[in-house]
XYZ file of C-alpha atoms in Angstrom:
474
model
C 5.921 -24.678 -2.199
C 5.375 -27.830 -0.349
C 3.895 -28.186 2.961
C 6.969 -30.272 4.369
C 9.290 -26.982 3.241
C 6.798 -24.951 5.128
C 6.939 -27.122 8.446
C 10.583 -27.225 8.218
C 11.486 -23.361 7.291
C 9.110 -22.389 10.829
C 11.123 -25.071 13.026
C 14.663 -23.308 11.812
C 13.179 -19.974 12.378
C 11.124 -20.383 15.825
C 14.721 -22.504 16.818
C 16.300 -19.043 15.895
C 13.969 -16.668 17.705
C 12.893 -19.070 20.160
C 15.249 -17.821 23.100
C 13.787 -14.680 22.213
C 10.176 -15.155 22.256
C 10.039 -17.376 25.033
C 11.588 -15.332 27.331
C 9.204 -12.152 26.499
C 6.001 -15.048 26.864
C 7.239 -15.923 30.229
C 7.091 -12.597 31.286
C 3.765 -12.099 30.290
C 2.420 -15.030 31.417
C 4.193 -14.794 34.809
C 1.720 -11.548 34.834
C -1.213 -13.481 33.975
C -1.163 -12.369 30.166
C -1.629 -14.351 27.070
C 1.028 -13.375 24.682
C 1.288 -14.947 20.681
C 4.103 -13.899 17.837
C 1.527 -12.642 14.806
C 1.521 -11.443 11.443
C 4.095 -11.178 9.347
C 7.000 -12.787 11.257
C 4.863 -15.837 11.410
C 4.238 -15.646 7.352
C 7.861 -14.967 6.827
C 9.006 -17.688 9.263
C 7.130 -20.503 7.303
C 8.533 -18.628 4.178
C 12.267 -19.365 5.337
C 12.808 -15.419 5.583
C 14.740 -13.876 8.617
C 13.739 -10.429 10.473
C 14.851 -9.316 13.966
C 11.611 -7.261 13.661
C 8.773 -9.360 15.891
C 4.789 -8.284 16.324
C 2.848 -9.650 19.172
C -0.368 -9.951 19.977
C -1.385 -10.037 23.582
C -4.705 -10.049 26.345
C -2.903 -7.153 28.020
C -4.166 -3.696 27.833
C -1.529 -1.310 26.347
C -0.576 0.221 30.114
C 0.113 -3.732 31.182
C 2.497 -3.794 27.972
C 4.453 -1.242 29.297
C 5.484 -2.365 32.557
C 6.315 -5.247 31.222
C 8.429 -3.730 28.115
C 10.285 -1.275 30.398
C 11.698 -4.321 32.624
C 12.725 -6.355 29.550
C 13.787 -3.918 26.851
C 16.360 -1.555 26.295
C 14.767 0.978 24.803
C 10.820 1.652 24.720
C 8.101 3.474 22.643
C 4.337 4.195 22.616
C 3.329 5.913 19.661
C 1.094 3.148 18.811
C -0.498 3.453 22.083
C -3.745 4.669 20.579
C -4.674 1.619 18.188
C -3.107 -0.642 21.440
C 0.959 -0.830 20.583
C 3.704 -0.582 22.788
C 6.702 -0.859 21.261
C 10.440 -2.052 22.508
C 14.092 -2.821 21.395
C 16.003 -5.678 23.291
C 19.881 -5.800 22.075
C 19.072 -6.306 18.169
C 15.353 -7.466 18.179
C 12.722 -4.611 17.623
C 10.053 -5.850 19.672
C 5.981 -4.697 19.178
C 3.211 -5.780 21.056
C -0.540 -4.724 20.268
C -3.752 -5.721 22.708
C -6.453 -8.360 21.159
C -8.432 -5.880 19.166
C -10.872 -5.323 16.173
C -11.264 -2.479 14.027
C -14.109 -1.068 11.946
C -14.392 1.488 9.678
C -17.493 3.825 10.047
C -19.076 4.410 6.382
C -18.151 8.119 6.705
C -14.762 8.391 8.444
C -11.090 8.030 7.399
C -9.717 6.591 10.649
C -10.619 2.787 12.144
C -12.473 2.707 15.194
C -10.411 1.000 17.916
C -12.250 -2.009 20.196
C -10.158 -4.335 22.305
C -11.046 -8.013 22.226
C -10.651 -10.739 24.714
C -9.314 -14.215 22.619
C -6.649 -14.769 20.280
C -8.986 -16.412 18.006
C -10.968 -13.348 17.897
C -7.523 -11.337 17.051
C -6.719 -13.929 14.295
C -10.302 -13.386 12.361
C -10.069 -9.674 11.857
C -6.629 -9.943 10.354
C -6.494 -9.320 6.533
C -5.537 -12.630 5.342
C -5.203 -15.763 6.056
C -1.242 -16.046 5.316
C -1.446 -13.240 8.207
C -3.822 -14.615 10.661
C -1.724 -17.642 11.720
C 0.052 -16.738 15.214
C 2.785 -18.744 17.705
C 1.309 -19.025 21.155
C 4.389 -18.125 23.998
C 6.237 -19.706 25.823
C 5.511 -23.427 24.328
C 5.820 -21.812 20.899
C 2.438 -24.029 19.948
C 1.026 -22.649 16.555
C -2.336 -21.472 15.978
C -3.608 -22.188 12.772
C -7.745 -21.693 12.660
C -7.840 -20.562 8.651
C -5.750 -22.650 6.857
C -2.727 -20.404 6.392
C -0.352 -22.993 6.341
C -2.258 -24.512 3.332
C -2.779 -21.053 1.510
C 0.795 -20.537 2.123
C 1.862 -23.255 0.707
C -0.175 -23.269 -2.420
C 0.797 -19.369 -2.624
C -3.159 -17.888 -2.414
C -4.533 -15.399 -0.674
C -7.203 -15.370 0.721
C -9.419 -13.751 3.555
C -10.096 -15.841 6.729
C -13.898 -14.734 6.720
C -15.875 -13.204 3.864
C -13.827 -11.081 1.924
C -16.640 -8.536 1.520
C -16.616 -8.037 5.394
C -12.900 -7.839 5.762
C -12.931 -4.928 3.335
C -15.864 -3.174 4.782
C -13.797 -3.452 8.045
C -10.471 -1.868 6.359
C -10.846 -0.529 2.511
C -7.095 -0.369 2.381
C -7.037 -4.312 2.422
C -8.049 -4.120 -0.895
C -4.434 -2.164 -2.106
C -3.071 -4.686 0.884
C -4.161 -7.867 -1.848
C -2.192 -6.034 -4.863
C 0.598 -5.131 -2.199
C 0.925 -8.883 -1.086
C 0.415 -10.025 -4.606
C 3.707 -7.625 -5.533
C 5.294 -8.716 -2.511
C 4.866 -11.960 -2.861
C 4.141 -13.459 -5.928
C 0.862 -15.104 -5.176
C -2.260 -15.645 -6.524
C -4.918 -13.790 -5.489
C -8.600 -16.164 -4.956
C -11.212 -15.360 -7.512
C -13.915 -14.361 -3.899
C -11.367 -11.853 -3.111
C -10.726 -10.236 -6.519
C -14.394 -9.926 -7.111
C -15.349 -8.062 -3.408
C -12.483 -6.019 -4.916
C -13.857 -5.300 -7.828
C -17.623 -4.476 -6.122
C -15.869 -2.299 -3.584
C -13.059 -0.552 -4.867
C -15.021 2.489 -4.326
C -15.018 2.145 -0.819
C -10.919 3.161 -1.004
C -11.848 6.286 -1.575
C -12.563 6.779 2.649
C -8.965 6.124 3.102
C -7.010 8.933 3.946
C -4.609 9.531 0.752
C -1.397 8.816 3.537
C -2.235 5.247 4.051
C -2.614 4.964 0.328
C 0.347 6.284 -0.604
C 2.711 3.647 1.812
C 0.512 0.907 0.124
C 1.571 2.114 -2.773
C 5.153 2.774 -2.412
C 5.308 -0.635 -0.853
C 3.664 -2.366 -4.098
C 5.872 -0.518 -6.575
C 9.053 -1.281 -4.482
C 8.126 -5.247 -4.493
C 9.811 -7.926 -6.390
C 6.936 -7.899 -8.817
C 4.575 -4.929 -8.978
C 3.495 -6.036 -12.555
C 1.509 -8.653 -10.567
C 0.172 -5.677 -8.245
C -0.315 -3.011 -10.801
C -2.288 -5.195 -12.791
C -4.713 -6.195 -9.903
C -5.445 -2.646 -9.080
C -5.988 -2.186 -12.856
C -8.265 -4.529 -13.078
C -10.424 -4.480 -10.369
C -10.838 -0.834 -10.329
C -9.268 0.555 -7.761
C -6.947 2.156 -9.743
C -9.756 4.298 -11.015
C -9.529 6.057 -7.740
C -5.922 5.773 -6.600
C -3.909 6.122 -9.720
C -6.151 6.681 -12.661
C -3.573 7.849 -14.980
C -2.581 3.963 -15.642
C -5.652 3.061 -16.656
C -5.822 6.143 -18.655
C -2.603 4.220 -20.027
C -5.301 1.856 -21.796
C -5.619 3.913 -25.188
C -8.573 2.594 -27.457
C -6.543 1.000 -30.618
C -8.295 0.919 -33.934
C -7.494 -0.703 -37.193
C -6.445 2.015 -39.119
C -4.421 3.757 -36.639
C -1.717 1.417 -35.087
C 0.389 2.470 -32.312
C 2.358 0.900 -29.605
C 0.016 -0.454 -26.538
C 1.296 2.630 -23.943
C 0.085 0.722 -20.772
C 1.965 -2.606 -21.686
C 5.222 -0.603 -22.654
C 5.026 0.963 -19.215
C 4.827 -1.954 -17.761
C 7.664 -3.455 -19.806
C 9.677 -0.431 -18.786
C 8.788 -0.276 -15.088
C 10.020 -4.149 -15.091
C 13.316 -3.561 -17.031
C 14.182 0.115 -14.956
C 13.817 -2.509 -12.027
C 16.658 -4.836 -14.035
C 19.077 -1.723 -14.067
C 18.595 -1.290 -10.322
C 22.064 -1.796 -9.761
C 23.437 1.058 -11.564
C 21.360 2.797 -8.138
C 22.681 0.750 -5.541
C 20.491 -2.504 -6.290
C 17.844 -2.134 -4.054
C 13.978 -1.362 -4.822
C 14.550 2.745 -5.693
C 11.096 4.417 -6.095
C 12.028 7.124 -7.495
C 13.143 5.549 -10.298
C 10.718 3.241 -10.634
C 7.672 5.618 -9.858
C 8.979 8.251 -12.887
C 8.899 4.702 -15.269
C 5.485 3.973 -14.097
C 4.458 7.435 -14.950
C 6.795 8.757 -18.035
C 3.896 8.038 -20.172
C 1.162 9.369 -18.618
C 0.803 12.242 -20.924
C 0.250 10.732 -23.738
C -3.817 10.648 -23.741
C -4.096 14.165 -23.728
C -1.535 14.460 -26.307
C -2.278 11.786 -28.640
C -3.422 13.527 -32.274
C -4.217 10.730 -34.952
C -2.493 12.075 -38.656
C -4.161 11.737 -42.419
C -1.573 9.033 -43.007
C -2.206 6.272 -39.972
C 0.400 7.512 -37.960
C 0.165 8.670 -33.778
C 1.654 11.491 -32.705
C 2.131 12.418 -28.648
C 3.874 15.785 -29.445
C 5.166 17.628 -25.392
C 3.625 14.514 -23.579
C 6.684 14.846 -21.580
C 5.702 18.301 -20.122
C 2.300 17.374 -19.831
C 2.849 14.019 -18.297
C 5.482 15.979 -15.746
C 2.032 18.076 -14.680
C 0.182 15.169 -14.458
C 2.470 13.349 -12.437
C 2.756 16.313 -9.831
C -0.885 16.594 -9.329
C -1.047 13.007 -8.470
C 2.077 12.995 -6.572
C 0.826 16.235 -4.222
C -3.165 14.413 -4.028
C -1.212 11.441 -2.482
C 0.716 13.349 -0.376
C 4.569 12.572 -1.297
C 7.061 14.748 -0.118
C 8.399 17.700 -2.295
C 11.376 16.302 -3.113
C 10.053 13.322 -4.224
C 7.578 14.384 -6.676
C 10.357 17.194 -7.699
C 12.777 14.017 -8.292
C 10.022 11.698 -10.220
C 8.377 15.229 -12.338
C 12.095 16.017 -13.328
C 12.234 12.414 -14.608
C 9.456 12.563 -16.338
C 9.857 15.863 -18.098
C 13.126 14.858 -19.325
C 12.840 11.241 -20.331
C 12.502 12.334 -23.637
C 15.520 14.424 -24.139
C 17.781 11.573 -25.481
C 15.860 10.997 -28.524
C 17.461 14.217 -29.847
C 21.095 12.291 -29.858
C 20.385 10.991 -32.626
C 23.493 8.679 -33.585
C 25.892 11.369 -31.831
C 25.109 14.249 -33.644
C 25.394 15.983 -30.286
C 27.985 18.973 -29.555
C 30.082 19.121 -26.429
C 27.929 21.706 -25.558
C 24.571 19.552 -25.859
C 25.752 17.118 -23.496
C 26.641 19.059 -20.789
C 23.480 20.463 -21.108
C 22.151 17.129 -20.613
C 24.360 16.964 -17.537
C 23.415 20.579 -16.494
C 19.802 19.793 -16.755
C 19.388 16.061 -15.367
C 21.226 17.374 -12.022
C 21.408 14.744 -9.141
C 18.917 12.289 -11.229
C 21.705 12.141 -14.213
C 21.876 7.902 -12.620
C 17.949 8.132 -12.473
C 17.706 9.275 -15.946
C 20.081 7.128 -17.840
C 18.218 4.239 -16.500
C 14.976 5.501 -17.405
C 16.105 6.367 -20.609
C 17.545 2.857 -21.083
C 14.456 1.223 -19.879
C 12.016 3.278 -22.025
C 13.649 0.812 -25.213
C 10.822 -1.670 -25.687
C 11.334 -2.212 -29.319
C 10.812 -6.191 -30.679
C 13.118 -5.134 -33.395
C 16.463 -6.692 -32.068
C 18.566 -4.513 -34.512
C 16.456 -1.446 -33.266
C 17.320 -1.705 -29.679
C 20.760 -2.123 -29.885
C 21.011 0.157 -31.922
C 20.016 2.719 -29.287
C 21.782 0.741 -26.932
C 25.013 1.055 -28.540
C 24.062 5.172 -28.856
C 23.354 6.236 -25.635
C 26.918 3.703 -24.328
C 28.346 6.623 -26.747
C 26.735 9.499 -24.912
C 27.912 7.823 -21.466
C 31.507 7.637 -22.893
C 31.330 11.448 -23.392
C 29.544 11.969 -20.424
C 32.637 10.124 -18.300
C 34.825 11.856 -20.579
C 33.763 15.396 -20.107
C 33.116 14.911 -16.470
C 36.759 13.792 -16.279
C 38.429 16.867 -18.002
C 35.822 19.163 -16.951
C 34.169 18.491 -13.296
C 30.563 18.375 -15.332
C 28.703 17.523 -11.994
C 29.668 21.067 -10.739
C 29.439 22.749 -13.895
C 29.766 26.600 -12.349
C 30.630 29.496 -14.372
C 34.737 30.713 -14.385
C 33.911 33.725 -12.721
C 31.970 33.642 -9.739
C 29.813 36.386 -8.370
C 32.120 38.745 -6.259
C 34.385 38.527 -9.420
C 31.800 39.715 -11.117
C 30.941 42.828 -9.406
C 34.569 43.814 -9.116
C 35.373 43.664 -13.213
C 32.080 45.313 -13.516
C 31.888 47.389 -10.800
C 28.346 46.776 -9.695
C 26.677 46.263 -6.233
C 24.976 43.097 -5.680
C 21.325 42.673 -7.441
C 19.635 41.246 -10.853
C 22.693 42.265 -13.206
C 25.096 40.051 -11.263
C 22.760 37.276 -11.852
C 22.436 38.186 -15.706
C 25.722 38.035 -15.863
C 26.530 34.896 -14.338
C 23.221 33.495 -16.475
C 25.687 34.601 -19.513
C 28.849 33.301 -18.137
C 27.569 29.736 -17.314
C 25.926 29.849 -20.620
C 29.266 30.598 -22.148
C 31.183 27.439 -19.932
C 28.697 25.352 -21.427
C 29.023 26.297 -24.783
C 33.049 26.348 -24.692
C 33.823 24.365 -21.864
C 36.367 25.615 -19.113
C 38.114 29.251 -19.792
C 40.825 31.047 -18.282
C 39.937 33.840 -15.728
C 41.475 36.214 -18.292
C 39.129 34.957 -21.138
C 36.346 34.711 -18.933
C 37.000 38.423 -18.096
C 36.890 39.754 -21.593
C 34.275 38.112 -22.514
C 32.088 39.513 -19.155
C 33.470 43.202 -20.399
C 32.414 42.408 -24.360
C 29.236 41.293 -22.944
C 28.858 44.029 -20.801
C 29.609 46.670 -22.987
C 27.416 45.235 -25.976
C 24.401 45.227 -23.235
C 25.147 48.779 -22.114
């Protein structure tokens, strides 16, 4: 990127905003306040990216914010007011503004220690990176540039504007923040940083598993989390935030070859990502979280056989467990780590197509069992194809278009997403005569078993075959 298109993308965005801005700056300076646009809108500004989203940094103390907010803004919010933010909405601009401030970490605790500062400059050095520490002074819109952002930008580096060692001892979750940005956006992270990475990465493990967790749904929803991934890999602090990818990293031996698990999960995180638009095509973490972790059983699973040959036998069930213990340490929600374990357990399952030896019956199963992930699954399933042999793949791309034929087809004639049985439960207990309780749920275990094996029946079949049942159980 060249410094000229980096000059010219921040004039078109600051002419953009600038009505905006200004107005807010005059405000504060009418009150005797220093205001300055921060962060990322500045980054993203000089990147030729547009957001309606704006941070601010200001010499006001949080209760000065808030006068001002509340006689500019439409709407107004303080949550932040702890760590210094007031927050507003103006028509369609989302407004935040956060007091001159520095934060420290104390060896022990999870949570940064709050102290307000008195300069901009001072607000600028404590900031993670350089890229980030670059700020628009209001109204005059005059940028402030004291680490070389602008040049870091522009090369695509990131770096720390003082020591990286002292930046991380500050905040340990600038270290996932360097993968993050790497993900994000594509850079190259400088060899000073990597390495404080690499000496601290212990130090992440202070960080409260929350904060962790948003890094690192943020990283695996980025253009390229490869980049990210890789970094945390690398330096370590993977070891402590997601150590079942480096357990990925099987030892390999000359007389027992097998495929490299950790670059095949990479392969398939980065081509689940390609399908994205069977899901909507934006960044979906589900999806891509239950590629990064299909695998993940495979360690404790792997047996080596008498003739060279790998086997992984239930990795899928075992890599489901894994997955949920990680999920729940990093506190997901339950439906999330449901969504991604389900995944995982059943990414598998295809394998037993075959070349469309399945019955009817089998794939509504498939249906039956894959739920509301059925999307999810078919493009982890797709994505799990990392073969080199050309033939090979589509081969088994060809196979499972077959079982997504049926799957249309069946759904079509048969309503497959709400596969219920043909008698429903108040049916049942007036053929059999039985008050509500564990046999009406037998019997409707039998009579959805039966619609999957035959497909849709008439209420009169469905009836005699609830009586034969019956009867036979009796």
């Amino acid at each position: 990127m060249r410094l000229v298109d980096v000059q010219q993308s921040v004039a078109a965005e600051l002419a953009r905003i600038g009505p905006v801005i200004d107005e807010l700056g005059e405000r504060f300076a009418a009150a005797g306040h220093e205001l300055a646009l921060v962060g990322g809108p500045v980054r993203d500004a000089m990147l030729g990216r547009h957001s309606n989203d704006l941070d601010f940094t200001t010499s006001a103390r949080p209760e000065q914010t808030d006068r001002i907010l509340k006689s500019w803004g439409d709407a107004w919010w303080d949550m932040g007011r702890d760590f210094g933010t007031i927050g507003c909405r103006k028509g369609d601009w989302v407004v935040e503004v956060t007091t001159y401030r520095s934060e420290a970490y104390d060896p022990a605790s999870r949570k940064p220690e709050v102290k307000y500062g008195d300069t901009l400059a001072g607000d600028l050095g404590r900031r993670d990176f350089t890229v980030n520490a670059m700020a628009v002074r209001v109204p005059g819109q005059d940028i402030e540039d004291p680490y070389g952002g602008v040049l870091d930008l522009a090369n695509r580096v990131l770096r720390t504007p003082g020591r990286p060692e002292d930046s991380f001892s500050d905040d340990p979750l600038r270290m996932m923040r360097a993968a993050r940005f790497a993900a994000q956006l594509g850079f190259t992270v400088d060899d000073a940083v990597i390495a404080a990475m690499r000496d601290m990465a212990d130090r992440i493990t202070i960080v409260s598993a929350e904060r962790v967790r948003d890094e690192l749904v943020k990283l695996v929803c980025a253009p390229y989390p490869r980049r990210g991934l890789t970094l945390l890999v690398d330096t370590g602090l993977a070891d402590h935030v997601l150590p079942e990818l480096v357990a990925l990293k099987l030892e390999r031996d000359e007389h027992h070859r097998h495929k490299d698990v950790y670059e095949h999960t990479l392969t398939v995180l980065e081509q689940a990502i390609d399908l994205e638009d069977r899901l909507g095509g934006k960044p979906d973490f589900v999806s891509r979280f239950a590629a990064l972790m299909h695998d993940v059983g495979k360690p404790k699973t792997r047996k080596f056989l008498d003739d060279g040959t790998v086997t992984f036998h239930h990795h899928d069930v075992v890599g489901a467990k894994i997955t949920r213990k990680r999920m729940q340490a990093l506190r997901f929600s339950g439906d999330q780590i449901d969504a991604v374990c389900h995944l995982v357990e059943l990414h598998l399952r295809f394998h037993g197509y075959g070349s469309g030896e399945w019955t009817d019956s089998a794939v509504r199963r498939y249906v039956r069992d894959a739920g509301d992930q059925l999307a999810r699954l078919h493009v982890l399933t797709r994505a799990d194809c990392t073969t080199r042999n050309a033939r090979k793949a589509d081969r088994l791309r060809r196979t499972y278009d077959d079982l997504e034929a049926r799957i249309a087809r069946l759904s079509e004639e048969e309503e497959l997403a709400a596969i219920r049985p043909d008698l429903d439960g108040n049916q049942i207990m007036e053929i059999l005569g039985i008050p509500p309780g564990r046999e009406v749920g037998e019997a409707y275990k039998f009579l959805l078993e039966l619609r999957l094996d035959n497909g849709p029946m008439t209420e009169e079949d469905a009836t005699a075959a609830l009586r034969e049942w019956w009867n036979t159980r009796a």
